[in-house]
PDB file of C-alpha atoms and ligand atoms in Angstrom:
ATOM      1  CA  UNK A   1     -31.420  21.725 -99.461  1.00 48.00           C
ATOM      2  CA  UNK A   2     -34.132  23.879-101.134  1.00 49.00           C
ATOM      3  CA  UNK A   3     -37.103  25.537 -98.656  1.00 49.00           C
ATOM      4  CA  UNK A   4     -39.783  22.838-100.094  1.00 49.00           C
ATOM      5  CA  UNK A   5     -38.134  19.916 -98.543  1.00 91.00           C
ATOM      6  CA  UNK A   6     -38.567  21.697 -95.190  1.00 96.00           C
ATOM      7  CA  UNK A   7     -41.447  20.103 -93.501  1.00 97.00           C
ATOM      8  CA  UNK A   8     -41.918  22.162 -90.237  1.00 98.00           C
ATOM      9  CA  UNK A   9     -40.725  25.468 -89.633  1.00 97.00           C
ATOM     10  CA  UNK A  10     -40.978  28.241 -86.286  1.00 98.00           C
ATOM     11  CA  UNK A  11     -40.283  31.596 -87.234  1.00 97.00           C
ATOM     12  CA  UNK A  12     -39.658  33.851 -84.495  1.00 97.00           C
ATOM     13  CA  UNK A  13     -42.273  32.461 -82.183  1.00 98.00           C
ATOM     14  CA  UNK A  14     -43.118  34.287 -78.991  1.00 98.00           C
ATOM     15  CA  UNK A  15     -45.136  33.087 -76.639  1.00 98.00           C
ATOM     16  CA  UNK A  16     -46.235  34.359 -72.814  1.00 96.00           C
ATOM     17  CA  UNK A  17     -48.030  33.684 -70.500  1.00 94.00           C
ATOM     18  CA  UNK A  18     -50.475  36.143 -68.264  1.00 92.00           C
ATOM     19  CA  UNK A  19     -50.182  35.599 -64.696  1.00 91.00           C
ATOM     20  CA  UNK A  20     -51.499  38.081 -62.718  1.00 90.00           C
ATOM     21  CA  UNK A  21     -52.378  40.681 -64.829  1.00 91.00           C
ATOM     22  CA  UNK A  22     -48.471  40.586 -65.994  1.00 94.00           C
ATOM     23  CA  UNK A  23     -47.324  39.584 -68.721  1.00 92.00           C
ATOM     24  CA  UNK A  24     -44.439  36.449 -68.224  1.00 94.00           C
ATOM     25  CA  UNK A  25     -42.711  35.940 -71.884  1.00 95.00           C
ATOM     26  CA  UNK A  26     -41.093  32.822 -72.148  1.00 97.00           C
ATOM     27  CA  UNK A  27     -39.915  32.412 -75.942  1.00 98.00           C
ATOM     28  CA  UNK A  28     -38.195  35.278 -77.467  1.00 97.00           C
ATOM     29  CA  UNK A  29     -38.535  34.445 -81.284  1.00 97.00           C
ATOM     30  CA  UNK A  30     -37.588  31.484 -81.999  1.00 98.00           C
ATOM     31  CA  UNK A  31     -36.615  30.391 -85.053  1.00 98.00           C
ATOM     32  CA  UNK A  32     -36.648  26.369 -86.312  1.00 98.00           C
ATOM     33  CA  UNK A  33     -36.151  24.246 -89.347  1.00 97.00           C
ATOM     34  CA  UNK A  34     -36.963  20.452 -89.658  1.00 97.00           C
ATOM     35  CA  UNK A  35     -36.390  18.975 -93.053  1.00 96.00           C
ATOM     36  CA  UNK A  36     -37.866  15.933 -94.845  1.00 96.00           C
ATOM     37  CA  UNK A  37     -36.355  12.627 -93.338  1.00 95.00           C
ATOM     38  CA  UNK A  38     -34.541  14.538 -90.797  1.00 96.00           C
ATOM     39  CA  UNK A  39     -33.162  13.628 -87.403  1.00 96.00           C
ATOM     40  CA  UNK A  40     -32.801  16.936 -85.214  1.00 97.00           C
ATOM     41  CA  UNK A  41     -32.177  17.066 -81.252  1.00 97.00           C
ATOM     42  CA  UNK A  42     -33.525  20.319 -79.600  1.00 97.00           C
ATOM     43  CA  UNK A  43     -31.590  19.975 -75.674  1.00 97.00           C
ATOM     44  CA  UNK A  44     -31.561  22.456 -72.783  1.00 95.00           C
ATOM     45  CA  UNK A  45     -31.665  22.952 -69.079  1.00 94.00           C
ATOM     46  CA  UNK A  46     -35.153  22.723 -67.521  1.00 93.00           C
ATOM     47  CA  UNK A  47     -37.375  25.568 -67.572  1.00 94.00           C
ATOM     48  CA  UNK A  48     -35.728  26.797 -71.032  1.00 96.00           C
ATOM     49  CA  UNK A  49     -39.010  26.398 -72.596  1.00 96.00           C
ATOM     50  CA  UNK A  50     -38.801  23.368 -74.967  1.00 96.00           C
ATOM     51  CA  UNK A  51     -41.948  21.859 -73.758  1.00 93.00           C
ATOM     52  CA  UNK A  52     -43.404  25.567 -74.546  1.00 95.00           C
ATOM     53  CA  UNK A  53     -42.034  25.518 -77.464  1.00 97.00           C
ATOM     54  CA  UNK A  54     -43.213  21.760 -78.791  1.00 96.00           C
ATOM     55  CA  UNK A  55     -46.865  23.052 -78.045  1.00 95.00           C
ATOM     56  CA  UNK A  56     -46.559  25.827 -80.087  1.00 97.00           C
ATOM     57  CA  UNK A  57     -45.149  23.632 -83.189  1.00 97.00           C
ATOM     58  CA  UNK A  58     -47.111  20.836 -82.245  1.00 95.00           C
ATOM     59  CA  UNK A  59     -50.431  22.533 -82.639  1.00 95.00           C
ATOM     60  CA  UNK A  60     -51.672  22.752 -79.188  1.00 93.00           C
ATOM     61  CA  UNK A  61     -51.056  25.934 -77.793  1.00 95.00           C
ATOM     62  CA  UNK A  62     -51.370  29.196 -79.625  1.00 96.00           C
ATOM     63  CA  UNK A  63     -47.937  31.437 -79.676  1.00 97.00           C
ATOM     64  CA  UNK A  64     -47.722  35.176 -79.165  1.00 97.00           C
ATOM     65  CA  UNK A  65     -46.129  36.127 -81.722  1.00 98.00           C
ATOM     66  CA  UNK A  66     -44.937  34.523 -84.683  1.00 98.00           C
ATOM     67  CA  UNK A  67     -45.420  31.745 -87.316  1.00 98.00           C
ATOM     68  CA  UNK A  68     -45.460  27.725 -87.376  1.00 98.00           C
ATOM     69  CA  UNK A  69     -45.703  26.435 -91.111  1.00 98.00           C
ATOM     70  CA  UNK A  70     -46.210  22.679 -92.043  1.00 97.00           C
ATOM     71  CA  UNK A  71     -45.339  21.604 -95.397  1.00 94.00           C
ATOM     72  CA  UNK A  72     -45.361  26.149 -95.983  1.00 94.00           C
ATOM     73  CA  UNK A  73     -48.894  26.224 -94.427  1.00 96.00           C
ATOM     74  CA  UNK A  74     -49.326  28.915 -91.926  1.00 97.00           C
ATOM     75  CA  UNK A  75     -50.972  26.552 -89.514  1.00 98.00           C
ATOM     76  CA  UNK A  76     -52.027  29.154 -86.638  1.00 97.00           C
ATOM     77  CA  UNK A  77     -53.611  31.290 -89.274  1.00 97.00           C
ATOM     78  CA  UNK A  78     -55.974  28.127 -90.616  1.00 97.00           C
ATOM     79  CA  UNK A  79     -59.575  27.519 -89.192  1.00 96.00           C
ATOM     80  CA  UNK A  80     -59.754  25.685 -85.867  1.00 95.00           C
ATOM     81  CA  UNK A  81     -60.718  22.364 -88.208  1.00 93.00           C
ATOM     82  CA  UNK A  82     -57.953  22.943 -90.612  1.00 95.00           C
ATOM     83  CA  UNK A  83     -55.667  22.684 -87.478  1.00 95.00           C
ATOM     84  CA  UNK A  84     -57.075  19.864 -86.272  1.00 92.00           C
ATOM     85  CA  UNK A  85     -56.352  17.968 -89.606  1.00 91.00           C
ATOM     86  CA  UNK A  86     -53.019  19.778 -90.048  1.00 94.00           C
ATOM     87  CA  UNK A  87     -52.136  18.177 -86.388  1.00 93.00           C
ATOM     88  CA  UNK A  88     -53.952  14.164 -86.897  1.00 90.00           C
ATOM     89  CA  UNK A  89     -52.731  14.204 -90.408  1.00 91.00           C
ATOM     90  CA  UNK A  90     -49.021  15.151 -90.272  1.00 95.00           C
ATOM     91  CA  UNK A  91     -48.024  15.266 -86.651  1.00 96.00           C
ATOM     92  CA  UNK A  92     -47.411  12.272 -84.471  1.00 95.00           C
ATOM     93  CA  UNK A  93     -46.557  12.739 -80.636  1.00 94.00           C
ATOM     94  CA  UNK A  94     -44.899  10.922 -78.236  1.00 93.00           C
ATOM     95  CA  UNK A  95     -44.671  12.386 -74.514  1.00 89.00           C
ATOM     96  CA  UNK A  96     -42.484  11.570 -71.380  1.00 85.00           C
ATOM     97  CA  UNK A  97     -45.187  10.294 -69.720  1.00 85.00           C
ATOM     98  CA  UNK A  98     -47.489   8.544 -72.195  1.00 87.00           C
ATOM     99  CA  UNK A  99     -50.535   9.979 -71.773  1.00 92.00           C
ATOM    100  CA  UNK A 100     -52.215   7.105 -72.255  1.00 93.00           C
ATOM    101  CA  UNK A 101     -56.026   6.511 -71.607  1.00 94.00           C
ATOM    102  CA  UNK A 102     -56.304   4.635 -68.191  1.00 95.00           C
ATOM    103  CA  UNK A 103     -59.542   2.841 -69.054  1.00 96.00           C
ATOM    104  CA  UNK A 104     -58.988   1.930 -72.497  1.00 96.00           C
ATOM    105  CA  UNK A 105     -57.047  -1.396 -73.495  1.00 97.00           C
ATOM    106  CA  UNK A 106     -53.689  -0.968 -75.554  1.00 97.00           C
ATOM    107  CA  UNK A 107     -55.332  -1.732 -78.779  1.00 96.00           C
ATOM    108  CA  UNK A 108     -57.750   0.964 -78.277  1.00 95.00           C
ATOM    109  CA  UNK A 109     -55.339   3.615 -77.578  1.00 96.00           C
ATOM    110  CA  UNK A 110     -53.734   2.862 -80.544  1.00 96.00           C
ATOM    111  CA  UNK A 111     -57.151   3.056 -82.394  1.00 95.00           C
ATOM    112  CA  UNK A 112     -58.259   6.243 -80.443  1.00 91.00           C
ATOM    113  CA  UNK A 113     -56.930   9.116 -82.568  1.00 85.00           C
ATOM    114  CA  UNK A 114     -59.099   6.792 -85.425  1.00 86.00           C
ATOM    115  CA  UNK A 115     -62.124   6.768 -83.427  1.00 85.00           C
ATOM    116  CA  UNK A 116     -61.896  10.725 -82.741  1.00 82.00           C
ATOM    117  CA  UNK A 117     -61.007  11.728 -86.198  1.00 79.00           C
ATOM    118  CA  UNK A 118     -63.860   9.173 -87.744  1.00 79.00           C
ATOM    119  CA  UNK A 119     -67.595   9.528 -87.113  1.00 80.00           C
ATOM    120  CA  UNK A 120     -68.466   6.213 -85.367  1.00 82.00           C
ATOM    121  CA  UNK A 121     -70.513   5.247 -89.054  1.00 82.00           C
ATOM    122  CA  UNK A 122     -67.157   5.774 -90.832  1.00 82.00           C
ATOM    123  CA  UNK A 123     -65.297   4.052 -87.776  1.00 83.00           C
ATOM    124  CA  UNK A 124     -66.925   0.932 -88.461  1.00 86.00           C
ATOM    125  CA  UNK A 125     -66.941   0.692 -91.928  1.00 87.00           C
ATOM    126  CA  UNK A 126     -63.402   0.699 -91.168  1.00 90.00           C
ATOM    127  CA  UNK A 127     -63.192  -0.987 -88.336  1.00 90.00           C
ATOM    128  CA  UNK A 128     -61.264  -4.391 -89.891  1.00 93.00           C
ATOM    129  CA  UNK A 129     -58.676  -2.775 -90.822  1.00 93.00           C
ATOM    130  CA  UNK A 130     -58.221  -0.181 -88.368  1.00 94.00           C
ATOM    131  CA  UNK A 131     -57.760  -3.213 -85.980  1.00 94.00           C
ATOM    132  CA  UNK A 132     -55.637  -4.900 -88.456  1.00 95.00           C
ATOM    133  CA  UNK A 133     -53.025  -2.032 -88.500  1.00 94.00           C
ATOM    134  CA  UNK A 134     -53.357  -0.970 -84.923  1.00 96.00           C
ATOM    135  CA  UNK A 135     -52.500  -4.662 -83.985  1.00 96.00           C
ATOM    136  CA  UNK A 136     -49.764  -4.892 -86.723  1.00 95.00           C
ATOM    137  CA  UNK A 137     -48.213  -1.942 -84.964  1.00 94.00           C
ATOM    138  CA  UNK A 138     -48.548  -3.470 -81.901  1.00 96.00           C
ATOM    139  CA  UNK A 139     -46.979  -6.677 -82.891  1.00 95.00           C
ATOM    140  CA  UNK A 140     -44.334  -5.038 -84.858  1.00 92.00           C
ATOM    141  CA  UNK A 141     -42.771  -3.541 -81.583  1.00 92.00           C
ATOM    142  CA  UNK A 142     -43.558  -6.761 -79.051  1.00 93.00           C
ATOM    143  CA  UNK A 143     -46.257  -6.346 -77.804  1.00 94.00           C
ATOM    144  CA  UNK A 144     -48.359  -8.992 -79.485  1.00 94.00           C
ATOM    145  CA  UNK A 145     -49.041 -10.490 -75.660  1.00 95.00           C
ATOM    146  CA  UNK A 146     -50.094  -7.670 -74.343  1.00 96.00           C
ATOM    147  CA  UNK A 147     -53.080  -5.803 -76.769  1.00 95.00           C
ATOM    148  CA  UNK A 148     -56.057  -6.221 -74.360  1.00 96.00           C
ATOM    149  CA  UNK A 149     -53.570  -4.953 -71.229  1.00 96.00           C
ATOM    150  CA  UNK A 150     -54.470  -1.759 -69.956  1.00 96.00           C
ATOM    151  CA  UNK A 151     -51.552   0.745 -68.860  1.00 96.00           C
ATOM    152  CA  UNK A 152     -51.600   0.388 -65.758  1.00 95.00           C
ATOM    153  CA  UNK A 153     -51.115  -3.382 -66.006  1.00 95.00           C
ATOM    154  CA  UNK A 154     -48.068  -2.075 -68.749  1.00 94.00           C
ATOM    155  CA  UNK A 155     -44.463  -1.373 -67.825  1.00 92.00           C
ATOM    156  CA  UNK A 156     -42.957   1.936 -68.664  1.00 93.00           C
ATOM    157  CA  UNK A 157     -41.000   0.828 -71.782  1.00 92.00           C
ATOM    158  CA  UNK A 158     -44.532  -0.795 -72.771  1.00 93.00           C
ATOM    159  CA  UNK A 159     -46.636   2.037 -72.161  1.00 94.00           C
ATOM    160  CA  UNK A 160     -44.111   3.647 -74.268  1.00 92.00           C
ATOM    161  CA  UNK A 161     -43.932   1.591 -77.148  1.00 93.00           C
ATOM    162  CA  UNK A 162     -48.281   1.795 -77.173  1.00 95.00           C
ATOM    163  CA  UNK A 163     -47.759   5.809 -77.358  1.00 95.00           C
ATOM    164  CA  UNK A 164     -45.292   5.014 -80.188  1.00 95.00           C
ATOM    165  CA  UNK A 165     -47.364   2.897 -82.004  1.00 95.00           C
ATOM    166  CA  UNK A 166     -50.253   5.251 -81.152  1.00 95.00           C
ATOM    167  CA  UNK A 167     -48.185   8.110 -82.862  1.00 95.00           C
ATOM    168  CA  UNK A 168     -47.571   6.026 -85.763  1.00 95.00           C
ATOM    169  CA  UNK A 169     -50.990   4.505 -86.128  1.00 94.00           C
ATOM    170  CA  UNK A 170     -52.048   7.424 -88.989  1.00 92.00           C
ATOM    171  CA  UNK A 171     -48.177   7.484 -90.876  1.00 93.00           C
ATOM    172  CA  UNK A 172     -47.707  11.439 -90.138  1.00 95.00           C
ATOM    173  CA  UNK A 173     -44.714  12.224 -91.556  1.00 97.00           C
ATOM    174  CA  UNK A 174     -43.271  14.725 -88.652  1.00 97.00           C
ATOM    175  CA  UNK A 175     -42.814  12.894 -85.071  1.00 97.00           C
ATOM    176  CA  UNK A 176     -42.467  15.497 -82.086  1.00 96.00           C
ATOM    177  CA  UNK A 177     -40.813  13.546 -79.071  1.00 94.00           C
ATOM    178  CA  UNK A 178     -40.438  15.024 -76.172  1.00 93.00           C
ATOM    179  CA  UNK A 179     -38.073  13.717 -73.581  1.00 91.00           C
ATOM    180  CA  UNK A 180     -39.626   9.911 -74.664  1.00 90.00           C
ATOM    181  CA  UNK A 181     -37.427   7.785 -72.521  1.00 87.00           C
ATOM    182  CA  UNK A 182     -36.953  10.558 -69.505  1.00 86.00           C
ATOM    183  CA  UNK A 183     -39.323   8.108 -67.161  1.00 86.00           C
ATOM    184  CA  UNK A 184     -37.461   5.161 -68.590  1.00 86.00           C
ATOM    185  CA  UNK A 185     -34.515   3.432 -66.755  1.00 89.00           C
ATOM    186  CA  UNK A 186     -31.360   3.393 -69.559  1.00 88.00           C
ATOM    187  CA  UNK A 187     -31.961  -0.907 -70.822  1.00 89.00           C
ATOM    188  CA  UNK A 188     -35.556  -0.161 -71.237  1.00 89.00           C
ATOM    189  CA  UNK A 189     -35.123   3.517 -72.738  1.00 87.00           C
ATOM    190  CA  UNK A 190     -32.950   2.302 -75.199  1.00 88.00           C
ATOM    191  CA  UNK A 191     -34.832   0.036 -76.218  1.00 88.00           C
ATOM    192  CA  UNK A 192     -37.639   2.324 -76.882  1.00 88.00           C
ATOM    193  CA  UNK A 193     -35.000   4.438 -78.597  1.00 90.00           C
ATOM    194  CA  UNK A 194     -33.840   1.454 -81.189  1.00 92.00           C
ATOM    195  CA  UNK A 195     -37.745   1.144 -82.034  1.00 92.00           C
ATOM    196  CA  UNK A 196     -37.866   5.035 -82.258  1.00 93.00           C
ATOM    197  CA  UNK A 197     -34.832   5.109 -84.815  1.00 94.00           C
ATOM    198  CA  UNK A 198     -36.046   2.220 -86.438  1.00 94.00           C
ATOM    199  CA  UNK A 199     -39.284   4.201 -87.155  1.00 93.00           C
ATOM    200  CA  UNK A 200     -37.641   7.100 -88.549  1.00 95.00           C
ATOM    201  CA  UNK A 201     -35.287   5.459 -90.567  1.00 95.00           C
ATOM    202  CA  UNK A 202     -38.128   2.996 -92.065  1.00 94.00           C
ATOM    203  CA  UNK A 203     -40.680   5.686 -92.936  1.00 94.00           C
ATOM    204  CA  UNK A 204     -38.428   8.589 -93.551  1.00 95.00           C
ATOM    205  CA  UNK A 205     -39.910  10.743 -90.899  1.00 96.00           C
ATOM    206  CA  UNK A 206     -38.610  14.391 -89.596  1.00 97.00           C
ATOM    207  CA  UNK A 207     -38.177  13.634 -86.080  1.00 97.00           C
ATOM    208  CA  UNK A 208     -38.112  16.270 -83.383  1.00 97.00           C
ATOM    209  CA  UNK A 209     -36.489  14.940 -80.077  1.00 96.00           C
ATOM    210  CA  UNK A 210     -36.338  16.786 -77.200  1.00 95.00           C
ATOM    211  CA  UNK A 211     -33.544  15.326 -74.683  1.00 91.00           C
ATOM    212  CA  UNK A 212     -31.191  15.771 -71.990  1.00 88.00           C
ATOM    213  CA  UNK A 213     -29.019  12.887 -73.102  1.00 86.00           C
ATOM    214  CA  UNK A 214     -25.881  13.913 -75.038  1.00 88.00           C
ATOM    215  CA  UNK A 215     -25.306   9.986 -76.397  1.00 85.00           C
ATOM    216  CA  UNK A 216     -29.039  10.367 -77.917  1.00 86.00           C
ATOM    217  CA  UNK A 217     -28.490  13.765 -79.249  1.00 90.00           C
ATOM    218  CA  UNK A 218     -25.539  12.605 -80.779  1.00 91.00           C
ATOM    219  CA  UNK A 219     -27.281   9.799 -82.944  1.00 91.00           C
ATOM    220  CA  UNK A 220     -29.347  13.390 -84.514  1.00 95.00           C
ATOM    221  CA  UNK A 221     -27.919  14.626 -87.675  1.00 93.00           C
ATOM    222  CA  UNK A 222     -28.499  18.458 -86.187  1.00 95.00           C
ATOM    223  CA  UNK A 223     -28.716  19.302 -82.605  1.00 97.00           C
ATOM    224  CA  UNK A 224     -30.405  22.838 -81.510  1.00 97.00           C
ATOM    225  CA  UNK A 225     -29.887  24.221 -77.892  1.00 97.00           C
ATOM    226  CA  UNK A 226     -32.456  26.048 -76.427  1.00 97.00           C
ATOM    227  CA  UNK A 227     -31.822  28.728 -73.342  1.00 96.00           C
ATOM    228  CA  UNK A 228     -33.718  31.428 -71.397  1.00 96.00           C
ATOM    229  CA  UNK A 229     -36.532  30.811 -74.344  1.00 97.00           C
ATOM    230  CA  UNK A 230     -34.325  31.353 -77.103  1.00 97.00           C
ATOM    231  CA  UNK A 231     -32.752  28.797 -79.860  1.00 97.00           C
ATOM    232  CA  UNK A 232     -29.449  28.177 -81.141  1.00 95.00           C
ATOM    233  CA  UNK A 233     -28.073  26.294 -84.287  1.00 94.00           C
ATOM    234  CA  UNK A 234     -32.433  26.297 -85.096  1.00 93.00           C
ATOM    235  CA  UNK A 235     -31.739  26.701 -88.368  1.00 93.00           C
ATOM    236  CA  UNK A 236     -30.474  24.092 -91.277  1.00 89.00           C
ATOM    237  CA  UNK A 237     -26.900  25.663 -92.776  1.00 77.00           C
TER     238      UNK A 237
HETATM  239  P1  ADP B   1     -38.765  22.970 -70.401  1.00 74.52           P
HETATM  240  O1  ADP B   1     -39.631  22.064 -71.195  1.00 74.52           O
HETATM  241  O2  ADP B   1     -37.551  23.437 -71.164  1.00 74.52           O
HETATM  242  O3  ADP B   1     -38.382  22.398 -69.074  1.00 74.52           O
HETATM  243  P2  ADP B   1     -41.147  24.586 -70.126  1.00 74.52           P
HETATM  244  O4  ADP B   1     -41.553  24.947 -71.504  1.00 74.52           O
HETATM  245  O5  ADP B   1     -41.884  23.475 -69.455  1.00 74.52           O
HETATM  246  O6  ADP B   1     -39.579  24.304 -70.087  1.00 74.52           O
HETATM  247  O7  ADP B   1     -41.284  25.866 -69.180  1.00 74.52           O
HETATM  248  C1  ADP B   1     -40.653  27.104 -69.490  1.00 74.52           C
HETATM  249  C2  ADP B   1     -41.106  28.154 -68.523  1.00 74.52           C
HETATM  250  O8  ADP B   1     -42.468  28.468 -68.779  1.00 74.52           O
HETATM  251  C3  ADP B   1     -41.022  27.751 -67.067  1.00 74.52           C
HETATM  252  O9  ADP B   1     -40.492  28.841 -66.344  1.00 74.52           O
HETATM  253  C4  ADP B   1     -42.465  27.498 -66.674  1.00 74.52           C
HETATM  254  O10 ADP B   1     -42.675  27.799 -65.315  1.00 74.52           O
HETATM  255  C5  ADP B   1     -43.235  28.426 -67.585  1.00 74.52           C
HETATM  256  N1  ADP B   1     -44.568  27.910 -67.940  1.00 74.52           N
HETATM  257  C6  ADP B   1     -44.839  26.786 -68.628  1.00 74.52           C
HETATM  258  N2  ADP B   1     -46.168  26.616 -68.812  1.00 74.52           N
HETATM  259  C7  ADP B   1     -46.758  27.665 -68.204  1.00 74.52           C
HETATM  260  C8  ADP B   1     -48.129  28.094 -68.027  1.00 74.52           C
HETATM  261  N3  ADP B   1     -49.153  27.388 -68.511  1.00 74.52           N
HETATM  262  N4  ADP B   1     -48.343  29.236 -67.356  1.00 74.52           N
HETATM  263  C9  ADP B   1     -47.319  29.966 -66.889  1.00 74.52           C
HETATM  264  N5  ADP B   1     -46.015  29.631 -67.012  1.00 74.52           N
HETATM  265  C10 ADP B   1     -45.731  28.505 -67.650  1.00 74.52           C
END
């Protein structure tokens, strides 16, 4: 597979942390390939730094050390708003615990990284078909009954599927998932998981899945280990 059809790539990323005036380094230099359309598992005990690690390629913590390109951008050398755009425009999230917004209903959640990235003028003149996709989403993955719920009147596998439809809502092409059915019991995460698939398959999307569960890694084409803050099998070939 030739370099342009790789969509996200770590090279030798450090990162530490400063505790106490000393210095705590948690990756080593690690080193990561995601191509176009791929499925690739990144597993490892707790506390190897994957989390870390998805920050770092997700755009929300600075590393050390190191580079993070999307699509061959060097995205921690852009401007803070070229980052910003780099992360709403080709990165979608989902997280083991939602992070959903408490007070807002399941529609709007889905609409919220629209309303942040949109001046409220241009969020209007949208609006119709902003709601139109968010609830098409919705619907798609059935929740049709429950749009004006908020989460905490949601089940786990619900509040789920809103994060996934949230992470969908602006077609990124790279999905970061980290540990997305770890709060889940197995019936419900798997369900969650056929919706997930379904996704990637559907839109072609690189998927990045962080999991402890061998039977999901094994559905990935590739599967990367990650110890002690260091990778193996990161790279394609
Ligand atoms: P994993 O996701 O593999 O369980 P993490 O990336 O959450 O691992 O954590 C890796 C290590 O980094 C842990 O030892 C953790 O205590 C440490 N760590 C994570 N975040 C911070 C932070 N903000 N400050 C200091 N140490 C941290």
């Amino acid at each position: 597979m030739s370099s342009s059809e790789i969509v996200l790539r770590a090279r030798e990323v450090k990162k530490s942390y400063r505790i106490a005036r000393r210095e705590l380094p948690i990756l080593h230099g690690c080193d990561l390939e995601l191509a176009r359309g791929e499925r690739l598992a990144l597993m490892g005990p707790s506390g190897a730094g994957k989390s870390t690690f998805l920050h770092v390629l997700g755009l929300l913590d600075r590393p050390t050390a190191g580079q993070v390109e999307i699509d061959g951008e060097d995205a921690w050398r852009q401007s803070l708003e070229r980052r910003a755009r780099l992360r709403n425009e080709r990165l979608g999230f989902v997280f083991q615990f939602y992070h959903l917004v408490a007070e807002l209903t399941a529609l709007e959640n889905v609409l919220l990284p629209a309303m942040i990235r949109w001046n409220s003028l241009a969020f209007d003149a949208k609006k119709a078909q902003f709601y139109a996709r968010a609830s098409e989403l919705l619907e798609r993955f059935g929740l049709s009954e429950r749009m004006k719920h908020r989460p905490p009147q949601l089940s786990g596998g619900e509040r789920q599927r809103v994060a996934l439809a949230r992470a969908l809502f602006h077609d990124p092409p790279i999905l970061i998932a980290d540990e997305p059915t770890g709060n889940l019991d197995r019936e419900t995460g798997e369900k969650v998981l056929e919706l997930l698939f379904e996704e990637q398959a559907r839109r072609q999307l690189s998927l990045l899945l962080v999991t402890h569960d061998e039977r999901l890694a094994a559905r990935c084409e590739r599967v990367a280990h990650m110890d002690a803050g260091r990778i193996h099998n990161g790279l394609r070939g």
